[in-house]
CSV table of C-alpha atoms in Angstrom, one decimal:
chain,number,residue,atom,x,y,z
A,18,UNK,CA,17.1,-2.5,-21.6
A,19,UNK,CA,17.6,-5.6,-19.8
A,20,UNK,CA,17.9,-8.8,-22.0
A,21,UNK,CA,17.5,-12.6,-20.9
A,22,UNK,CA,20.0,-13.9,-24.2
A,23,UNK,CA,22.1,-17.2,-24.1
A,24,UNK,CA,25.3,-16.2,-22.7
A,25,UNK,CA,27.0,-16.8,-25.7
A,26,UNK,CA,25.0,-14.4,-27.9
A,27,UNK,CA,26.5,-11.6,-29.2
A,28,UNK,CA,25.7,-7.7,-29.2
A,29,UNK,CA,24.6,-7.6,-32.2
A,30,UNK,CA,22.3,-10.5,-31.4
A,31,UNK,CA,20.6,-8.4,-28.8
A,32,UNK,CA,20.6,-5.3,-31.1
A,33,UNK,CA,18.6,-7.2,-33.5
A,34,UNK,CA,16.2,-8.8,-30.9
A,35,UNK,CA,15.7,-5.2,-29.4
A,36,UNK,CA,15.1,-4.2,-33.6
A,37,UNK,CA,12.7,-6.4,-33.2
A,38,UNK,CA,10.8,-5.5,-30.2
A,39,UNK,CA,10.9,-2.2,-31.9
A,40,UNK,CA,8.4,-3.8,-34.7
A,41,UNK,CA,6.5,-5.0,-31.9
A,42,UNK,CA,7.8,-8.6,-32.7
A,43,UNK,CA,7.8,-10.4,-29.4
A,44,UNK,CA,8.7,-14.7,-28.4
A,45,UNK,CA,5.6,-15.7,-27.7
A,46,UNK,CA,6.9,-18.3,-24.6
A,47,UNK,CA,6.8,-18.2,-21.2
A,48,UNK,CA,9.0,-15.5,-19.6
A,49,UNK,CA,12.8,-16.3,-18.8
A,50,UNK,CA,13.0,-16.4,-15.0
A,51,UNK,CA,15.9,-14.5,-15.0
A,52,UNK,CA,13.3,-11.6,-16.3
A,53,UNK,CA,11.0,-12.3,-14.0
A,54,UNK,CA,13.4,-11.6,-11.5
A,55,UNK,CA,15.0,-8.4,-12.5
A,56,UNK,CA,11.4,-7.1,-12.3
A,57,UNK,CA,10.0,-8.1,-8.9
A,58,UNK,CA,13.6,-7.0,-7.4
A,59,UNK,CA,13.5,-3.6,-9.3
A,60,UNK,CA,10.1,-3.2,-8.8
A,61,UNK,CA,10.0,-3.7,-4.8
A,62,UNK,CA,12.5,-0.6,-4.9
A,63,UNK,CA,11.6,1.5,-8.6
A,64,UNK,CA,7.1,0.9,-8.8
A,65,UNK,CA,5.8,0.5,-11.8
A,66,UNK,CA,2.9,0.8,-10.9
A,67,UNK,CA,0.5,3.1,-9.3
A,68,UNK,CA,0.6,6.3,-7.0
A,69,UNK,CA,4.3,6.2,-7.0
A,70,UNK,CA,5.6,5.2,-10.4
A,71,UNK,CA,4.0,8.8,-11.1
A,72,UNK,CA,5.0,10.5,-8.0
A,73,UNK,CA,8.1,13.3,-7.6
A,74,UNK,CA,11.4,11.6,-7.3
A,75,UNK,CA,10.0,8.5,-9.4
A,76,UNK,CA,12.8,7.5,-11.8
A,77,UNK,CA,10.8,6.3,-14.3
A,78,UNK,CA,10.5,8.8,-17.6
A,79,UNK,CA,7.4,6.8,-18.6
A,80,UNK,CA,5.9,3.8,-16.5
A,81,UNK,CA,4.2,0.8,-16.7
A,82,UNK,CA,7.6,-0.7,-17.6
A,83,UNK,CA,7.4,-2.2,-20.7
A,84,UNK,CA,8.3,-6.3,-20.2
A,85,UNK,CA,8.2,-9.2,-22.7
A,86,UNK,CA,9.1,-12.2,-21.9
A,87,UNK,CA,13.2,-11.9,-22.7
A,88,UNK,CA,13.7,-8.1,-21.5
A,89,UNK,CA,12.2,-5.0,-20.0
A,90,UNK,CA,12.4,-1.4,-21.4
A,91,UNK,CA,12.8,1.6,-18.9
A,92,UNK,CA,12.3,4.8,-19.7
A,93,UNK,CA,14.2,7.0,-17.4
A,94,UNK,CA,13.2,10.6,-16.1
A,95,UNK,CA,16.5,12.5,-17.0
A,96,UNK,CA,16.8,13.5,-13.0
A,97,UNK,CA,17.1,9.7,-12.0
A,98,UNK,CA,20.1,9.5,-9.6
A,99,UNK,CA,22.9,7.5,-10.0
A,100,UNK,CA,22.2,4.7,-7.4
A,101,UNK,CA,18.8,3.3,-9.9
A,102,UNK,CA,21.3,3.1,-12.7
A,103,UNK,CA,23.8,1.9,-9.9
A,104,UNK,CA,20.7,-1.3,-9.2
A,105,UNK,CA,19.8,-2.1,-12.9
A,106,UNK,CA,23.3,-2.7,-13.3
A,107,UNK,CA,23.9,-4.9,-9.7
A,108,UNK,CA,20.7,-7.1,-10.3
A,109,UNK,CA,21.6,-7.1,-14.5
A,110,UNK,CA,25.2,-8.9,-12.9
A,111,UNK,CA,23.6,-10.9,-10.6
A,112,UNK,CA,20.9,-12.2,-13.4
A,113,UNK,CA,23.1,-12.5,-16.3
A,114,UNK,CA,21.3,-10.3,-18.6
A,115,UNK,CA,22.2,-8.3,-21.3
A,116,UNK,CA,22.0,-4.5,-21.1
A,117,UNK,CA,21.3,-2.0,-24.1
A,118,UNK,CA,21.5,1.2,-24.1
A,119,UNK,CA,19.1,2.8,-26.2
A,120,UNK,CA,20.7,5.9,-27.3
A,121,UNK,CA,23.7,4.8,-28.7
A,122,UNK,CA,22.8,1.1,-29.1
A,123,UNK,CA,25.9,-0.4,-27.3
A,124,UNK,CA,25.3,-2.7,-25.2
A,125,UNK,CA,26.9,-3.4,-22.0
A,126,UNK,CA,28.3,-6.5,-20.2
A,127,UNK,CA,27.1,-6.1,-16.3
A,128,UNK,CA,30.7,-6.2,-14.7
A,129,UNK,CA,30.2,-10.4,-13.5
A,130,UNK,CA,29.7,-11.9,-16.6
A,131,UNK,CA,32.9,-12.8,-18.5
A,132,UNK,CA,32.8,-13.9,-22.2
């Protein structure tokens, strides 16, 4: 997942936001421009809708992606090429987004960000 959090947000705040999402609680506000830019850039290369989203070679285990005002959840196919992960990390770094690995709850800071 990618999250558009305040730059001062701690990893626990990202995990807490994710817990609210899992409960179906999402902010009622316009989408964060960083989330919109991330979604547009990612899906321009790896569509999450239409026939290409379900075609062999698609990186998505589940499509369309879950998109909310402050985050995008991506369920990747187990055979997803590394270049997809690299693209996600690069875009997150460029857009100052936090990364959350749902498998172990780790919050990753893209390399371009420092705190």
